Amino acid sequence: MDEKKTMLSGIKPSGDLTLGSYLGPLRHWPKMIEEYDCYYFMADLHAITVRQNPADLRRRTLEQLAQYIACGLDPEKCTIFVQSHVHQHAELGWVLNCYAMFGELSRMTQFKDKSAKNADNINGGLFTYPSLMAADILLYQPDIVPVGEDQKQHVELARNIVQRFNGVYGDVFKMPEPYIPKVGARIMSLTNPGAKMSKSENGDTGRVTLMDDPEDIMRKFKRAVTDSDTERCVRYDPENKPGVANLMSIYSAVTGRSFEEIEREFDGLGYGKFKPAVGEAVVEMLRPIQEEARRILADRAYLESVYREGAEKASRMAEKTLRKVYKKIGFVAR
Ligand code: TRP
């Protein structure tokens, strides 16, 4: 009946969505609704692997939902939900913990990074994060999982789990493919082009959030780190000019212009003209999204109806998979 393939992706509400979240995954999502049966969620279970202020977590989860919709995710055409509202995630997450190996989990780059950054809180959840993420994915039997480069390793682990689990119990899970959009996939910090523009790290000046005021955006771009080379010209050279390359990636992702076109546009003009031009392009791109997000966020009844219906739809699919898993592994049916 339904010939569409399925895709799923989520973002942790552990910080405000950034320009990096938008130009990386988020912007590509609405187009996918036409082609795929899509599931999008706010990964609040994942967010608490790092301490969160409860009021902020709640606020950001709702803001994220409003921003998803404002970015073009029509809740009538896809399934948007809050991860903790669909209890099957935690349940399958436990089961998959028993099919993820200690050695495998120990090798995850994100675990190593986050342990280093949160040395006073290296909790079990941080370690088993990828099993929960595998559960998020496998519950919905998706064909593809759009993620940033940094999450590819986790999708690979989910694939290992599928192989291991299906090897024992037969074809229970569909093998998911990671999907990494090429252009603008990895936006770096404006102050430290060696690090990803993160929602929760590296201070405030290096990131532009989706809801930043135009003045803030312009200020951040004007102060963006360029490079100390002497030529001071806009040229794409990520090796030697990472700051300029990052700004060019942003400008390219926003305007659709190629790097050569951008080089020509700013030929002989230097960074003083280039940086505000990038800022302005970003401000104009975000303006309608910000207006729409504010309008949606003010309508609590609507937001509530969206996440309730989303959780209901998601649960139906998730329960089907979970029941199959429970049966296969030998749990007594309720
Ligand atoms: N781990 C992802 C991140 O930090 C968020 C996430 C959780 C996710 N579960 C997922 C992404 C399942 C894709 C599929 O960005």
Tab-separated table of N, CA and C in Angstrom, residues 96-241:
chain	number	residue	atom	x	y	z
A	96	LEU	N	18.837	-3.657	23.577
A	96	LEU	CA	19.993	-3.553	22.679
A	96	LEU	C	21.305	-3.375	23.439
A	97	ASN	N	21.219	-2.864	24.662
A	97	ASN	CA	22.412	-2.829	25.520
A	97	ASN	C	23.011	-4.213	25.661
A	98	CYS	N	22.137	-5.192	25.625
A	98	CYS	CA	22.596	-6.566	25.804
A	98	CYS	C	23.113	-7.156	24.495
A	99	TYR	N	23.065	-6.359	23.438
A	99	TYR	CA	23.600	-6.800	22.142
A	99	TYR	C	24.666	-5.842	21.632
A	100	ALA	N	25.078	-4.917	22.486
A	100	ALA	CA	26.179	-4.001	22.147
A	100	ALA	C	27.344	-4.385	23.047
A	101	MET	N	28.503	-4.506	22.479
A	101	MET	CA	29.649	-5.006	23.241
A	101	MET	C	30.379	-3.877	23.955
A	102	PHE	N	30.915	-4.189	25.109
A	102	PHE	CA	31.662	-3.218	25.891
A	102	PHE	C	32.782	-2.596	25.053
A	103	GLY	N	33.495	-3.462	24.328
A	103	GLY	CA	34.609	-2.976	23.503
A	103	GLY	C	34.145	-1.993	22.441
A	104	GLU	N	33.030	-2.333	21.799
A	104	GLU	CA	32.456	-1.472	20.757
A	104	GLU	C	32.098	-0.097	21.324
A	105	LEU	N	31.395	-0.143	22.455
A	105	LEU	CA	30.951	1.115	23.056
A	105	LEU	C	32.153	1.949	23.504
A	106	SER	N	33.193	1.265	23.960
A	106	SER	CA	34.395	1.966	24.428
A	106	SER	C	35.106	2.701	23.299
A	107	ARG	N	34.916	2.234	22.085
A	107	ARG	CA	35.622	2.837	20.956
A	107	ARG	C	34.924	4.069	20.387
A	108	MET	N	33.735	4.397	20.874
A	108	MET	CA	32.987	5.512	20.296
A	108	MET	C	33.682	6.847	20.577
A	109	THR	N	33.952	7.567	19.510
A	109	THR	CA	34.650	8.852	19.653
A	109	THR	C	33.866	9.819	20.526
A	110	GLN	N	32.547	9.836	20.346
A	110	GLN	CA	31.766	10.797	21.125
A	110	GLN	C	31.846	10.481	22.620
A	111	PHE	N	31.866	9.210	22.952
A	111	PHE	CA	32.000	8.839	24.370
A	111	PHE	C	33.329	9.340	24.920
A	112	LYS	N	34.376	9.131	24.153
A	112	LYS	CA	35.697	9.571	24.619
A	112	LYS	C	35.738	11.095	24.776
A	113	ASP	N	35.207	11.794	23.792
A	113	ASP	CA	35.179	13.268	23.853
A	113	ASP	C	34.389	13.759	25.048
A	114	LYS	N	33.168	13.195	25.189
A	114	LYS	CA	32.291	13.700	26.252
A	114	LYS	C	32.813	13.325	27.626
A	115	SER	N	33.455	12.163	27.746
A	115	SER	CA	34.032	11.799	29.033
A	115	SER	C	35.122	12.782	29.406
A	116	ALA	N	35.904	13.185	28.405
A	116	ALA	CA	36.979	14.135	28.688
A	116	ALA	C	36.392	15.471	29.127
A	117	LYS	N	35.264	15.850	28.500
A	117	LYS	CA	34.687	17.167	28.805
A	117	LYS	C	33.845	17.164	30.076
A	118	ASN	N	33.352	15.981	30.492
A	118	ASN	CA	32.515	15.899	31.699
A	118	ASN	C	33.131	14.921	32.690
A	119	ALA	N	34.380	15.147	33.015
A	119	ALA	CA	35.129	14.182	33.823
A	119	ALA	C	34.451	13.896	35.163
A	120	ASP	N	33.640	14.827	35.664
A	120	ASP	CA	32.983	14.621	36.954
A	120	ASP	C	31.639	13.895	36.799
A	121	ASN	N	31.266	13.550	35.582
A	121	ASN	CA	29.968	12.897	35.373
A	121	ASN	C	30.015	11.916	34.203
A	122	ILE	N	30.923	10.970	34.291
A	122	ILE	CA	30.998	9.947	33.235
A	122	ILE	C	30.032	8.842	33.634
A	123	ASN	N	28.768	9.019	33.293
A	123	ASN	CA	27.729	8.099	33.762
A	123	ASN	C	27.482	6.979	32.760
A	124	GLY	N	26.741	5.968	33.208
A	124	GLY	CA	26.463	4.813	32.358
A	124	GLY	C	25.701	5.181	31.100
A	125	GLY	N	24.842	6.193	31.211
A	125	GLY	CA	24.052	6.623	30.058
A	125	GLY	C	24.925	7.173	28.943
A	126	LEU	N	25.974	7.863	29.343
A	126	LEU	CA	26.898	8.407	28.355
A	126	LEU	C	27.558	7.263	27.582
A	127	PHE	N	27.828	6.196	28.315
A	127	PHE	CA	28.501	5.048	27.717
A	127	PHE	C	27.569	4.253	26.802
A	128	THR	N	26.319	4.075	27.249
A	128	THR	CA	25.391	3.240	26.472
A	128	THR	C	24.513	4.062	25.515
A	129	TYR	N	24.812	5.335	25.423
A	129	TYR	CA	24.135	6.238	24.493
A	129	TYR	C	23.893	5.599	23.109
A	130	PRO	N	24.911	4.956	22.514
A	130	PRO	CA	24.690	4.409	21.169
A	130	PRO	C	23.664	3.267	21.122
A	131	SER	N	23.482	2.528	22.215
A	131	SER	CA	22.455	1.473	22.188
A	131	SER	C	21.078	2.102	22.160
A	132	LEU	N	20.914	3.194	22.898
A	132	LEU	CA	19.633	3.895	22.868
A	132	LEU	C	19.403	4.488	21.482
A	133	MET	N	20.437	5.031	20.916
A	133	MET	CA	20.305	5.597	19.572
A	133	MET	C	19.971	4.502	18.558
A	134	ALA	N	20.553	3.328	18.743
A	134	ALA	CA	20.220	2.209	17.862
A	134	ALA	C	18.736	1.871	18.014
A	135	ALA	N	18.244	1.908	19.256
A	135	ALA	CA	16.822	1.636	19.491
A	135	ALA	C	15.952	2.680	18.798
A	136	ASP	N	16.333	3.962	18.935
A	136	ASP	CA	15.583	5.044	18.269
A	136	ASP	C	15.395	4.706	16.803
A	137	ILE	N	16.498	4.269	16.230
A	137	ILE	CA	16.492	4.015	14.789
A	137	ILE	C	15.684	2.751	14.470
A	138	LEU	N	16.026	1.670	15.130
A	138	LEU	CA	15.512	0.367	14.700
A	138	LEU	C	14.023	0.179	14.971
A	139	LEU	N	13.489	0.902	15.939
A	139	LEU	CA	12.052	0.793	16.234
A	139	LEU	C	11.207	1.113	15.004
A	140	TYR	N	11.725	1.995	14.135
A	140	TYR	CA	10.906	2.482	13.012
A	140	TYR	C	11.297	1.836	11.694
A	141	GLN	N	12.244	0.899	11.718
A	141	GLN	CA	12.670	0.181	10.509
A	141	GLN	C	12.971	1.127	9.355
A	142	PRO	N	13.748	2.186	9.593
A	142	PRO	CA	13.982	3.146	8.505
A	142	PRO	C	14.975	2.607	7.482
A	143	ASP	N	14.858	3.141	6.252
A	143	ASP	CA	15.838	2.813	5.225
A	143	ASP	C	17.072	3.689	5.405
A	144	ILE	N	16.829	4.977	5.696
A	144	ILE	CA	17.974	5.873	5.859
A	144	ILE	C	17.852	6.719	7.123
A	145	VAL	N	19.025	7.140	7.621
A	145	VAL	CA	19.114	7.966	8.823
A	145	VAL	C	20.018	9.153	8.509
A	146	PRO	N	19.428	10.339	8.257
A	146	PRO	CA	20.260	11.504	7.984
A	146	PRO	C	20.905	11.982	9.287
A	147	VAL	N	22.210	12.023	9.290
A	147	VAL	CA	22.941	12.483	10.485
A	147	VAL	C	24.148	13.305	10.055
A	148	GLY	N	24.709	14.031	11.011
A	148	GLY	CA	25.973	14.722	10.772
A	148	GLY	C	27.102	13.701	10.809
A	149	GLU	N	28.218	14.124	10.268
A	149	GLU	CA	29.408	13.271	10.191
A	149	GLU	C	29.743	12.660	11.564
A	150	ASP	N	29.571	13.439	12.622
A	150	ASP	CA	29.968	12.991	13.969
A	150	ASP	C	29.091	11.849	14.494
A	151	GLN	N	27.947	11.628	13.843
A	151	GLN	CA	27.041	10.578	14.318
A	151	GLN	C	27.125	9.303	13.478
A	152	LYS	N	27.969	9.359	12.471
A	152	LYS	CA	28.064	8.228	11.545
A	152	LYS	C	28.512	6.965	12.283
A	153	GLN	N	29.442	7.139	13.201
A	153	GLN	CA	29.965	5.988	13.948
A	153	GLN	C	28.846	5.303	14.742
A	154	HIS	N	27.923	6.119	15.275
A	154	HIS	CA	26.810	5.539	16.021
A	154	HIS	C	25.873	4.748	15.101
A	155	VAL	N	25.666	5.249	13.898
A	155	VAL	CA	24.817	4.512	12.961
A	155	VAL	C	25.518	3.209	12.552
A	156	GLU	N	26.830	3.281	12.418
A	156	GLU	CA	27.584	2.055	12.109
A	156	GLU	C	27.397	1.021	13.218
A	157	LEU	N	27.416	1.498	14.458
A	157	LEU	CA	27.214	0.577	15.581
A	157	LEU	C	25.808	-0.028	15.533
A	158	ALA	N	24.830	0.790	15.189
A	158	ALA	CA	23.463	0.276	15.050
A	158	ALA	C	23.440	-0.823	13.985
A	159	ARG	N	24.205	-0.620	12.929
A	159	ARG	CA	24.265	-1.633	11.871
A	159	ARG	C	24.894	-2.932	12.381
A	160	ASN	N	25.926	-2.800	13.196
A	160	ASN	CA	26.526	-4.001	13.801
A	160	ASN	C	25.511	-4.745	14.664
A	161	ILE	N	24.729	-3.967	15.415
A	161	ILE	CA	23.721	-4.590	16.272
A	161	ILE	C	22.695	-5.335	15.422
A	162	VAL	N	22.282	-4.718	14.323
A	162	VAL	CA	21.316	-5.372	13.426
A	162	VAL	C	21.874	-6.710	12.949
A	163	GLN	N	23.118	-6.683	12.538
A	163	GLN	CA	23.722	-7.897	12.005
A	163	GLN	C	23.769	-8.985	13.078
A	164	ARG	N	24.172	-8.558	14.273
A	164	ARG	CA	24.300	-9.512	15.377
A	164	ARG	C	22.925	-10.063	15.764
A	165	PHE	N	21.976	-9.175	15.915
A	165	PHE	CA	20.642	-9.571	16.368
A	165	PHE	C	19.936	-10.429	15.313
A	166	ASN	N	19.934	-9.937	14.073
A	166	ASN	CA	19.284	-10.702	13.006
A	166	ASN	C	19.970	-12.051	12.781
A	167	GLY	N	21.274	-12.067	13.034
A	167	GLY	CA	22.026	-13.304	12.879
A	167	GLY	C	21.507	-14.396	13.805
A	168	VAL	N	21.056	-13.983	14.970
A	168	VAL	CA	20.545	-14.946	15.944
A	168	VAL	C	19.059	-15.235	15.727
A	169	TYR	N	18.275	-14.158	15.453
A	169	TYR	CA	16.808	-14.304	15.504
A	169	TYR	C	16.101	-14.214	14.162
A	170	GLY	N	16.868	-14.066	13.082
A	170	GLY	CA	16.220	-13.900	11.780
A	170	GLY	C	15.997	-12.427	11.469
A	171	ASP	N	15.274	-12.128	10.394
A	171	ASP	CA	15.153	-10.739	9.941
A	171	ASP	C	14.191	-9.924	10.796
A	172	VAL	N	14.660	-9.435	11.911
A	172	VAL	CA	13.810	-8.618	12.775
A	172	VAL	C	13.947	-7.139	12.409
A	173	PHE	N	15.192	-6.692	12.251
A	173	PHE	CA	15.430	-5.264	11.977
A	173	PHE	C	15.869	-5.055	10.540
A	174	LYS	N	15.413	-3.932	9.988
A	174	LYS	CA	15.906	-3.548	8.659
A	174	LYS	C	17.264	-2.868	8.826
A	175	MET	N	18.181	-3.113	7.924
A	175	MET	CA	19.507	-2.515	7.989
A	175	MET	C	19.437	-1.037	7.586
A	176	PRO	N	19.713	-0.100	8.504
A	176	PRO	CA	19.620	1.327	8.151
A	176	PRO	C	20.904	1.831	7.489
A	177	GLU	N	20.775	2.798	6.595
A	177	GLU	CA	21.944	3.437	5.975
A	177	GLU	C	22.091	4.845	6.533
A	178	PRO	N	23.314	5.234	6.922
A	178	PRO	CA	23.502	6.644	7.290
A	178	PRO	C	23.438	7.491	6.029
A	179	TYR	N	22.881	8.680	6.130
A	179	TYR	CA	22.812	9.584	4.987
A	179	TYR	C	23.385	10.919	5.426
A	180	ILE	N	24.482	11.295	4.795
A	180	ILE	CA	25.147	12.535	5.200
A	180	ILE	C	25.120	13.538	4.055
A	181	PRO	N	24.295	14.605	4.222
A	181	PRO	CA	24.198	15.599	3.157
A	181	PRO	C	25.578	16.211	2.901
A	182	LYS	N	25.905	16.428	1.624
A	182	LYS	CA	27.259	16.875	1.297
A	182	LYS	C	27.521	18.343	1.636
A	183	VAL	N	26.754	19.257	1.015
A	183	VAL	CA	27.072	20.673	1.167
A	183	VAL	C	26.614	21.200	2.530
A	184	GLY	N	27.483	21.927	3.158
A	184	GLY	CA	27.122	22.564	4.422
A	184	GLY	C	26.894	21.568	5.529
A	185	ALA	N	27.398	20.344	5.338
A	185	ALA	CA	27.122	19.325	6.329
A	185	ALA	C	27.814	19.625	7.651
A	186	ARG	N	28.940	20.284	7.574
A	186	ARG	CA	29.702	20.484	8.795
A	186	ARG	C	30.077	21.953	8.928
A	187	ILE	N	29.281	22.681	9.691
A	187	ILE	CA	29.558	24.089	9.920
A	187	ILE	C	30.384	24.201	11.203
A	188	MET	N	31.465	24.965	11.131
A	188	MET	CA	32.376	25.049	12.265
A	188	MET	C	32.098	26.318	13.083
A	189	SER	N	32.662	26.330	14.289
A	189	SER	CA	32.535	27.496	15.165
A	189	SER	C	33.127	28.734	14.491
A	190	LEU	N	32.492	29.902	14.709
A	190	LEU	CA	33.001	31.125	14.086
A	190	LEU	C	34.267	31.621	14.779
A	191	THR	N	34.450	31.203	16.018
A	191	THR	CA	35.646	31.665	16.737
A	191	THR	C	36.743	30.610	16.758
A	192	ASN	N	36.358	29.362	16.484
A	192	ASN	CA	37.346	28.291	16.503
A	192	ASN	C	37.033	27.315	15.367
A	193	PRO	N	37.478	27.667	14.153
A	193	PRO	CA	37.089	26.874	12.981
A	193	PRO	C	37.606	25.433	13.005
A	194	GLY	N	38.338	25.084	14.069
A	194	GLY	CA	38.770	23.698	14.206
A	194	GLY	C	37.714	22.833	14.868
A	195	ALA	N	36.674	23.451	15.441
A	195	ALA	CA	35.649	22.683	16.155
A	195	ALA	C	34.280	22.931	15.541
A	196	LYS	N	33.448	21.917	15.586
A	196	LYS	CA	32.085	22.013	15.067
A	196	LYS	C	31.302	23.122	15.784
A	197	MET	N	30.407	23.798	15.056
A	197	MET	CA	29.518	24.765	15.713
A	197	MET	C	28.516	23.962	16.541
A	198	SER	N	28.735	23.955	17.862
A	198	SER	CA	27.974	23.061	18.724
A	198	SER	C	26.854	23.830	19.414
A	199	LYS	N	25.730	23.102	19.720
A	199	LYS	CA	24.658	23.761	20.446
A	199	LYS	C	25.026	23.981	21.894
A	200	SER	N	25.986	23.243	22.409
A	200	SER	CA	26.205	23.282	23.856
A	200	SER	C	27.646	23.553	24.272
A	201	GLU	N	28.511	23.790	23.309
A	201	GLU	CA	29.912	23.988	23.703
A	201	GLU	C	30.517	25.229	23.070
A	202	ASN	N	31.695	25.562	23.525
A	202	ASN	CA	32.530	26.605	22.913
A	202	ASN	C	32.028	28.038	23.091
A	203	GLY	N	31.178	28.273	24.091
A	203	GLY	CA	30.774	29.652	24.347
A	203	GLY	C	29.817	30.158	23.291
A	204	ASP	N	29.453	31.419	23.413
A	204	ASP	CA	28.336	31.936	22.650
A	204	ASP	C	28.724	32.632	21.348
A	205	THR	N	29.901	33.221	21.293
A	205	THR	CA	30.234	34.031	20.108
A	205	THR	C	30.553	33.167	18.890
A	206	GLY	N	30.910	31.916	19.128
A	206	GLY	CA	31.281	31.054	18.013
A	206	GLY	C	30.084	30.446	17.315
A	207	ARG	N	28.908	30.523	17.948
A	207	ARG	CA	27.737	29.907	17.320
A	207	ARG	C	26.639	30.937	17.075
A	208	VAL	N	25.910	30.692	16.011
A	208	VAL	CA	24.738	31.501	15.701
A	208	VAL	C	23.557	30.585	15.936
A	209	THR	N	22.616	31.000	16.793
A	209	THR	CA	21.461	30.136	16.997
A	209	THR	C	20.359	30.533	16.012
A	210	LEU	N	19.397	29.627	15.827
A	210	LEU	CA	18.307	29.898	14.883
A	210	LEU	C	17.499	31.120	15.293
A	211	MET	N	17.501	31.406	16.606
A	211	MET	CA	16.656	32.490	17.084
A	211	MET	C	17.444	33.758	17.451
A	212	ASP	N	18.712	33.818	17.143
A	212	ASP	CA	19.520	35.016	17.412
A	212	ASP	C	18.932	36.248	16.706
A	213	ASP	N	19.006	37.417	17.405
A	213	ASP	CA	18.594	38.669	16.772
A	213	ASP	C	19.535	38.985	15.610
A	214	PRO	N	18.997	39.686	14.605
A	214	PRO	CA	19.842	40.088	13.476
A	214	PRO	C	21.115	40.821	13.918
A	215	GLU	N	20.998	41.693	14.923
A	215	GLU	CA	22.180	42.450	15.365
A	215	GLU	C	23.243	41.506	15.904
A	216	ASP	N	22.786	40.506	16.681
A	216	ASP	CA	23.749	39.536	17.225
A	216	ASP	C	24.418	38.746	16.108
A	217	ILE	N	23.608	38.367	15.142
A	217	ILE	CA	24.163	37.581	14.033
A	217	ILE	C	25.235	38.388	13.303
A	218	MET	N	24.906	39.658	13.016
A	218	MET	CA	25.868	40.503	12.307
A	218	MET	C	27.145	40.678	13.131
A	219	ARG	N	26.964	40.888	14.427
A	219	ARG	CA	28.129	41.073	15.301
A	219	ARG	C	29.011	39.827	15.289
A	220	LYS	N	28.366	38.660	15.379
A	220	LYS	CA	29.145	37.418	15.415
A	220	LYS	C	29.907	37.196	14.100
A	221	PHE	N	29.257	37.501	12.981
A	221	PHE	CA	29.963	37.305	11.707
A	221	PHE	C	31.088	38.317	11.518
A	222	LYS	N	30.840	39.574	11.976
A	222	LYS	CA	31.907	40.569	11.823
A	222	LYS	C	33.131	40.197	12.645
A	223	ARG	N	32.880	39.501	13.776
A	223	ARG	CA	34.007	39.104	14.622
A	223	ARG	C	34.541	37.716	14.306
A	224	ALA	N	33.951	37.079	13.306
A	224	ALA	CA	34.375	35.703	13.000
A	224	ALA	C	35.873	35.665	12.728
A	225	VAL	N	36.490	34.606	13.190
A	225	VAL	CA	37.922	34.431	12.974
A	225	VAL	C	38.163	34.171	11.498
A	226	THR	N	39.004	35.002	10.886
A	226	THR	CA	39.461	34.652	9.535
A	226	THR	C	40.863	34.093	9.719
A	227	ASP	N	41.759	34.449	8.872
A	227	ASP	CA	43.054	33.803	8.991
A	227	ASP	C	44.143	34.847	8.956
A	228	SER	N	45.271	34.478	9.539
A	228	SER	CA	46.320	35.484	9.697
A	228	SER	C	47.263	35.505	8.491
A	229	ASP	N	46.818	34.848	7.393
A	229	ASP	CA	47.682	34.864	6.210
A	229	ASP	C	47.741	36.276	5.648
A	230	THR	N	48.771	36.554	4.850
A	230	THR	CA	48.966	37.938	4.398
A	230	THR	C	48.110	38.303	3.196
A	231	GLU	N	47.675	37.292	2.415
A	231	GLU	CA	46.970	37.667	1.181
A	231	GLU	C	45.577	38.246	1.456
A	232	ARG	N	44.975	37.855	2.563
A	232	ARG	CA	43.652	38.361	2.967
A	232	ARG	C	42.633	38.368	1.827
A	233	CYS	N	42.638	37.328	1.022
A	233	CYS	CA	41.627	37.278	-0.019
A	233	CYS	C	40.737	36.071	0.189
A	234	VAL	N	39.520	36.164	-0.334
A	234	VAL	CA	38.528	35.110	-0.158
A	234	VAL	C	38.838	33.986	-1.133
A	235	ARG	N	39.432	32.935	-0.605
A	235	ARG	CA	39.834	31.810	-1.432
A	235	ARG	C	39.587	30.540	-0.642
A	236	TYR	N	39.042	29.520	-1.301
A	236	TYR	CA	38.691	28.289	-0.585
A	236	TYR	C	39.929	27.423	-0.408
A	237	ASP	N	40.405	27.355	0.846
A	237	ASP	CA	41.600	26.581	1.162
A	237	ASP	C	41.468	26.103	2.609
A	238	PRO	N	40.653	25.052	2.810
A	238	PRO	CA	40.330	24.613	4.174
A	238	PRO	C	41.570	24.258	5.000
A	239	GLU	N	42.611	23.838	4.325
A	239	GLU	CA	43.842	23.442	5.012
A	239	GLU	C	44.499	24.652	5.676
A	240	ASN	N	44.744	25.689	4.864
A	240	ASN	CA	45.505	26.846	5.343
A	240	ASN	C	44.623	28.002	5.790
A	241	LYS	N	43.359	28.015	5.328
A	241	LYS	CA	42.469	29.117	5.675
A	241	LYS	C	41.137	28.565	6.171
